[in-house]
Amino acid sequence: MRRFLALCLKELRLLSRDRHGLLVLFAVPILFILIMSLALRDAFRADAQAEIAISVIDQDGGELARSFTQALATQAGFRIDAGAEQRIVLLDGFSELLATRSDLAADYADGEPEPSLLRLEYAPAVLPQLRTLIALSVRQTLLSVQAEELLENVLDYPPEQRTAMRYLNDPRQLPLDERFVGDDGRALRTPTSVQQNVPAWLIFAMFFAVSPLASAFVIERSEGSLLRLRVLKVSGGLLLAAKAVPYYLVNILQMAVMLAVGVWIVPLLGGDRLTLGNSPFGLWLIGSATSLAAIGLALCVAVSVRSSLQATIAGGAISLLLAAIGGVMVPKLVMPPAMQTATQLSPMAWSLEGFWDIVLRDGTWRDAAPEAAALAAFGLLCLLLAAVLYRRSLHSDHRH
């Protein structure tokens, strides 16, 4: 036991001297949490008031063309700006066509009719989702203006009988009941950007420990420290365990710091506050299982590489690949279905689901237990593989 504690203290001293490594493990993920939580804040808010600037070029000059421009300006999320890159060109004859052909606006929803009512012009870099939103809003406004014209000038409805038109002009007034629910139908809190980014980059920080751990292992091997420990009859299993415990403590400290950033720092900068759920034990459980998986993977890499350069490249590449697949860098909810299925190949995705069970779904430790068990199994398998590889490397070094 004394030997094990001495090895653990040695690892902690080495970690404390590696200021650049500690900077990577703490400062970099904190910056990612702050930047991404603030940058994606409105993307996760149902009530975000992001405006689309659009210009209207009226080549018609008729009454319905003016009504269309006024109706579009009242659409939620639109702002008429003469200098905007997105343009709506109302072609000559727009008012006459809209007033005389009752099916024209409806046909426009299925494809551009002949003759054309208008032309939509976009900047080359506009996303397809934004183009779709603009087109849908234009079609909605066309139907609104045409229906208003029909009710007022053809059917001669008085204004008080046209109250239904407000739903066409502002869809937000539709009486919809929206909520987030779990598998059991229980209402949940609305997910926010901080609930995506804090757990995601916390997990990434834990797994990124593979680089400093592998580099330290390579340095010890090159300096002869591992050889001296072998002469002192220190077993490979004891050595790997002594490396795992200090990094586990670092990972738990990382989790505490990152969660604190989400709870207190992000709101100070204008972001949403992270809610931690109702199960501190559940957070510890999924955090510990994530740490075990990350350390196991890190030790596998550490015993496999032969230089610090290899350790840095391999550790960074593996961490980035798992983060890209696992929904850390790109939220799973914006991925296509095939990629959402592929996220299950990454242990980072398992961990993210476990954290969401606690902070988003208000679950208990039992809800996070399946993900924790999968991560623990992955970590133990990696530790076993690392022990086998380390033993083989000792025999290989002995032969040479």
XYZ file of C-alpha atoms in Angstrom:
400
model
C 0.000 0.000 0.000
C 2.848 2.374 0.805
C 4.388 1.678 -2.563
C 1.074 2.418 -4.300
C 0.625 5.706 -2.408
C 4.195 6.717 -3.190
C 3.581 6.107 -6.895
C 0.361 8.137 -6.767
C 2.128 11.038 -5.062
C 4.852 10.885 -7.713
C 2.237 11.200 -10.456
C 0.591 14.124 -8.703
C 3.943 15.914 -8.416
C 4.606 15.364 -12.117
C 1.157 16.707 -12.959
C 1.629 19.796 -10.807
C 4.856 20.599 -12.678
C 3.213 20.219 -16.093
C 1.650 23.658 -16.281
C 1.015 23.454 -20.021
C -0.783 20.138 -19.588
C -2.957 21.515 -16.797
C -3.702 24.564 -18.933
C -4.970 22.279 -21.700
C -7.037 20.207 -19.279
C -8.750 23.178 -17.614
C -8.439 26.490 -19.445
C -9.139 25.262 -22.973
C -12.429 23.453 -22.193
C -13.566 26.396 -20.055
C -13.047 28.707 -23.032
C -14.951 26.301 -25.272
C -17.825 26.186 -22.771
C -18.032 29.983 -22.586
C -17.702 30.578 -26.331
C -20.048 27.828 -27.504
C -22.671 28.405 -24.792
C -22.933 32.072 -25.766
C -22.593 31.547 -29.530
C -25.351 28.896 -29.657
C -27.601 30.467 -27.020
C -30.321 31.606 -29.423
C -30.153 28.396 -31.461
C -31.597 26.492 -28.471
C -34.218 29.113 -27.521
C -37.745 28.828 -28.824
C -38.335 32.534 -28.084
C -35.152 33.812 -29.738
C -35.838 36.953 -31.746
C -33.282 36.507 -34.517
C -34.192 38.727 -37.475
C -33.742 37.992 -41.166
C -32.868 41.129 -43.071
C -34.465 41.207 -46.520
C -34.963 43.867 -49.163
C -38.034 44.216 -51.355
C -37.654 45.592 -54.889
C -41.065 46.665 -56.111
C -41.181 46.690 -59.924
C -44.984 46.576 -59.892
C -45.924 49.612 -57.810
C -49.494 48.434 -57.338
C -51.651 48.437 -54.227
C -51.245 44.719 -53.544
C -47.481 45.013 -53.952
C -47.466 47.646 -51.201
C -49.759 45.475 -49.056
C -47.413 42.525 -49.539
C -44.388 44.579 -48.416
C -46.254 45.853 -45.343
C -47.472 42.340 -44.442
C -43.972 40.905 -44.824
C -42.593 43.576 -42.505
C -44.999 42.438 -39.781
C -43.899 38.796 -40.094
C -42.120 37.544 -36.987
C -38.365 37.430 -37.507
C -38.260 39.618 -40.641
C -36.804 43.072 -41.077
C -37.064 45.087 -44.293
C -33.614 46.458 -45.137
C -32.808 48.021 -48.494
C -29.178 46.891 -48.250
C -29.854 43.252 -47.372
C -28.260 40.472 -49.453
C -31.540 38.527 -49.596
C -33.961 40.203 -52.012
C -37.584 39.782 -53.084
C -38.285 41.236 -56.512
C -41.995 41.932 -57.090
C -42.291 41.636 -60.860
C -44.357 43.892 -63.067
C -47.986 42.728 -63.007
C -47.739 41.347 -59.444
C -50.874 43.174 -58.182
C -53.004 42.291 -61.184
C -52.067 38.597 -61.083
C -52.641 38.325 -57.341
C -56.032 40.019 -57.579
C -57.392 38.200 -60.615
C -56.176 34.610 -60.174
C -57.404 33.028 -56.957
C -55.203 29.957 -57.364
C -51.965 31.757 -58.128
C -50.557 32.053 -54.610
C -51.506 28.477 -53.807
C -49.857 27.199 -56.997
C -46.724 29.104 -56.076
C -46.254 26.805 -53.082
C -45.750 23.813 -55.410
C -43.502 25.428 -57.935
C -42.979 28.716 -59.714
C -45.966 29.335 -61.989
C -46.027 31.138 -65.301
C -46.274 34.068 -65.373
C -44.237 34.697 -62.202
C -45.418 36.791 -59.304
C -41.991 37.488 -57.859
C -38.360 36.353 -57.758
C -36.330 35.420 -54.689
C -32.628 36.284 -54.828
C -30.135 34.939 -52.277
C -26.479 35.471 -51.494
C -24.405 32.362 -52.439
C -23.506 31.599 -48.797
C -27.096 31.508 -47.487
C -27.900 28.200 -45.788
C -30.616 25.982 -47.316
C -32.608 26.178 -44.064
C -32.712 29.984 -44.301
C -33.795 29.845 -47.956
C -36.605 27.463 -47.022
C -37.726 29.737 -44.193
C -37.790 32.796 -46.461
C -39.714 30.933 -49.174
C -42.302 29.642 -46.691
C -42.777 33.107 -45.202
C -43.193 34.627 -48.656
C -45.832 32.035 -49.585
C -47.629 32.620 -46.310
C -47.629 36.375 -46.911
C -48.911 35.893 -50.461
C -51.829 33.813 -49.194
C -52.522 36.370 -46.464
C -52.590 39.324 -48.874
C -54.672 37.435 -51.416
C -57.160 36.273 -48.770
C -57.457 39.812 -47.382
C -58.127 41.114 -50.895
C -60.776 38.437 -51.438
C -62.565 39.113 -48.137
C -62.464 42.900 -48.444
C -63.056 43.690 -52.127
C -64.815 40.608 -53.474
C -66.907 39.265 -50.583
C -67.170 42.677 -48.884
C -66.572 41.345 -45.341
C -66.406 44.099 -42.675
C -63.123 44.371 -40.719
C -64.563 42.946 -37.504
C -65.362 39.690 -39.316
C -61.816 39.267 -40.567
C -60.172 38.545 -37.223
C -58.958 35.150 -38.433
C -56.514 36.961 -40.702
C -54.296 37.790 -37.727
C -53.253 34.143 -37.585
C -52.010 34.328 -41.169
C -50.073 37.518 -40.465
C -48.530 36.300 -37.211
C -48.337 32.496 -36.723
C -47.124 32.995 -33.146
C -50.712 33.821 -32.183
C -51.869 30.290 -33.016
C -53.010 28.549 -29.804
C -50.357 25.826 -29.629
C -49.266 24.065 -26.449
C -45.594 23.103 -26.717
C -43.636 21.211 -24.077
C -40.713 18.836 -23.610
C -41.500 15.431 -22.163
C -39.574 12.316 -21.205
C -40.249 8.748 -22.250
C -42.775 8.457 -19.425
C -44.671 11.573 -20.536
C -43.376 13.666 -17.618
C -42.780 17.343 -18.474
C -39.116 18.395 -18.595
C -37.256 21.689 -18.688
C -36.485 23.237 -22.052
C -32.957 22.285 -23.189
C -30.559 25.196 -23.469
C -27.208 25.809 -25.083
C -25.415 25.518 -21.747
C -26.962 22.087 -21.120
C -25.445 20.931 -24.401
C -22.045 22.557 -24.121
C -21.079 22.185 -20.462
C -21.428 18.373 -20.353
C -20.053 18.046 -23.888
C -16.833 19.975 -23.322
C -16.459 18.558 -19.823
C -16.429 15.077 -21.377
C -13.980 16.245 -24.031
C -11.678 17.627 -21.330
C -11.691 14.286 -19.504
C -10.831 12.340 -22.641
C -8.215 14.875 -23.700
C -6.147 13.743 -20.713
C -4.898 11.017 -23.039
C -2.255 13.378 -24.444
C -0.498 14.492 -21.214
C -0.782 11.020 -19.675
C 0.713 9.313 -22.728
C 3.444 11.944 -23.012
C 4.384 11.538 -19.334
C 4.535 7.756 -19.780
C 6.855 8.110 -22.780
C 9.134 10.518 -20.885
C 9.378 8.132 -17.933
C 10.261 5.310 -20.283
C 12.946 7.331 -22.073
C 14.455 8.590 -18.798
C 14.647 5.094 -17.355
C 12.123 5.620 -14.569
C 10.050 2.641 -15.648
C 13.159 0.474 -15.759
C 14.075 1.415 -12.183
C 10.525 0.617 -11.032
C 10.734 -2.755 -12.741
C 14.002 -3.467 -10.947
C 12.200 -2.661 -7.682
C 9.657 -5.381 -8.549
C 6.789 -2.948 -9.174
C 4.177 -4.836 -11.170
C 2.658 -3.435 -14.336
C -0.822 -3.507 -12.851
C 0.270 -1.522 -9.794
C 2.048 1.010 -11.999
C -0.998 1.550 -14.251
C -3.312 1.811 -11.238
C -1.028 4.412 -9.664
C -1.267 6.466 -12.845
C -5.042 6.094 -13.019
C -5.854 7.370 -9.524
C -4.252 10.859 -9.857
C -5.899 11.407 -13.230
C -9.223 10.312 -11.768
C -8.846 13.045 -9.134
C -7.993 15.540 -11.877
C -11.079 14.474 -13.862
C -13.381 14.909 -10.867
C -11.864 18.342 -10.264
C -12.435 19.139 -13.944
C -16.086 18.159 -13.598
C -16.555 20.357 -10.521
C -14.907 23.342 -12.218
C -16.816 22.990 -15.509
C -20.161 22.595 -13.766
C -19.381 25.651 -11.639
C -18.624 27.619 -14.819
C -22.032 26.633 -16.206
C -23.837 27.539 -12.996
C -22.159 30.862 -12.183
C -19.878 32.190 -14.949
C -21.957 31.652 -18.100
C -24.999 33.562 -16.671
C -22.742 36.502 -15.781
C -21.831 36.785 -19.469
C -25.445 36.735 -20.640
C -25.933 33.007 -21.157
C -28.369 30.602 -19.551
C -27.728 29.096 -16.128
C -26.901 25.401 -15.947
C -29.294 23.410 -13.783
C -27.681 20.410 -12.108
C -30.785 18.288 -11.600
C -31.679 16.532 -8.380
C -29.067 13.773 -8.125
C -25.540 14.765 -7.011
C -24.734 11.065 -6.696
C -25.880 10.566 -10.281
C -23.497 13.303 -11.447
C -20.650 11.689 -9.528
C -21.540 8.270 -10.951
C -21.589 9.297 -14.594
C -18.525 11.524 -14.066
C -16.569 8.687 -12.468
C -17.552 6.250 -15.220
C -16.507 8.790 -17.857
C -13.188 9.251 -16.079
C -12.607 5.486 -15.997
C -13.307 5.235 -19.734
C -11.031 8.191 -20.512
C -8.164 6.937 -18.334
C -8.427 3.420 -19.730
C -8.216 4.755 -23.277
C -5.350 7.069 -22.322
C -3.318 4.204 -20.819
C -3.907 2.109 -23.943
C -2.424 4.895 -26.025
C 0.373 5.498 -23.507
C 1.702 1.930 -23.634
C 1.367 1.779 -27.427
C 3.361 4.853 -28.510
C 7.123 5.280 -28.453
C 7.638 9.039 -28.585
C 6.086 12.225 -27.218
C 5.195 13.287 -30.759
C 3.301 10.041 -31.312
C 1.549 10.494 -27.977
C 0.444 14.029 -28.845
C -0.735 13.159 -32.350
C -2.479 9.915 -31.406
C -4.076 11.339 -28.259
C -5.326 14.474 -29.981
C -6.594 12.618 -33.048
C -8.508 10.025 -31.014
C -10.076 12.673 -28.769
C -11.132 14.847 -31.700
C -12.541 11.890 -33.634
C -14.597 10.648 -30.678
C -15.818 14.203 -30.022
C -16.837 14.717 -33.663
C -18.741 11.442 -33.787
C -20.177 11.676 -30.271
C -22.143 14.917 -30.539
C -19.643 17.097 -28.665
C -18.482 19.371 -31.478
C -21.730 19.193 -33.445
C -24.940 18.728 -31.410
C -26.624 15.422 -32.133
C -29.988 17.094 -32.741
C -28.715 18.824 -35.926
C -27.149 15.662 -37.377
C -28.875 13.625 -40.109
C -30.419 10.318 -38.943
C -27.490 8.169 -40.106
C -25.004 10.281 -38.138
C -27.247 10.259 -35.060
C -27.069 6.476 -35.153
C -23.299 6.593 -35.608
C -22.889 8.650 -32.424
C -23.460 5.463 -30.428
C -20.009 4.302 -31.532
C -18.394 6.960 -29.344
C -18.140 6.612 -25.548
C -18.422 10.401 -25.409
C -22.009 10.052 -26.675
C -22.800 7.545 -23.905
C -21.435 9.944 -21.331
C -23.367 12.888 -22.795
C -26.621 10.928 -22.568
C -25.813 10.052 -18.958
C -25.221 13.685 -18.017
C -28.451 14.676 -19.792
C -30.326 12.066 -17.753
C -29.399 14.114 -14.683
C -29.186 17.789 -15.731
C -31.884 17.814 -18.415
C -34.301 14.984 -17.680
C -34.286 15.366 -13.881
C -33.409 11.696 -13.537
C -31.862 9.810 -10.642
C -28.653 7.811 -10.607
C -30.660 4.801 -11.791
C -31.487 6.629 -15.026
C -27.802 7.256 -15.696
C -26.761 3.751 -14.597
C -26.944 2.122 -18.079
C -24.607 4.706 -19.615
C -22.341 4.557 -16.556
C -22.165 0.761 -16.825
C -21.276 0.930 -20.522
C -18.539 3.497 -19.843
C -17.158 1.466 -16.933
C -17.075 -1.678 -19.065
C -15.267 0.215 -21.827
C -12.759 1.633 -19.326
C -12.052 -1.743 -17.691
C -11.597 -3.366 -21.094
C -9.117 -0.636 -22.056
C -7.245 -1.047 -18.752
C -6.999 -4.788 -19.326
C -5.735 -4.213 -22.851
C -3.236 -1.634 -21.560
C -1.905 -4.145 -19.015
C -1.450 -6.773 -21.743
C 0.276 -4.314 -24.060
C 2.527 -3.062 -21.262
C 3.581 -6.597 -20.393
C 4.394 -7.286 -24.036
C 6.412 -4.085 -24.263
C 8.435 -5.160 -21.208
C 9.256 -8.492 -22.834
C 10.134 -6.730 -26.074
C 12.467 -4.304 -24.259
C 14.053 -7.194 -22.397
C 14.810 -9.053 -25.651
C 16.441 -5.945 -27.069
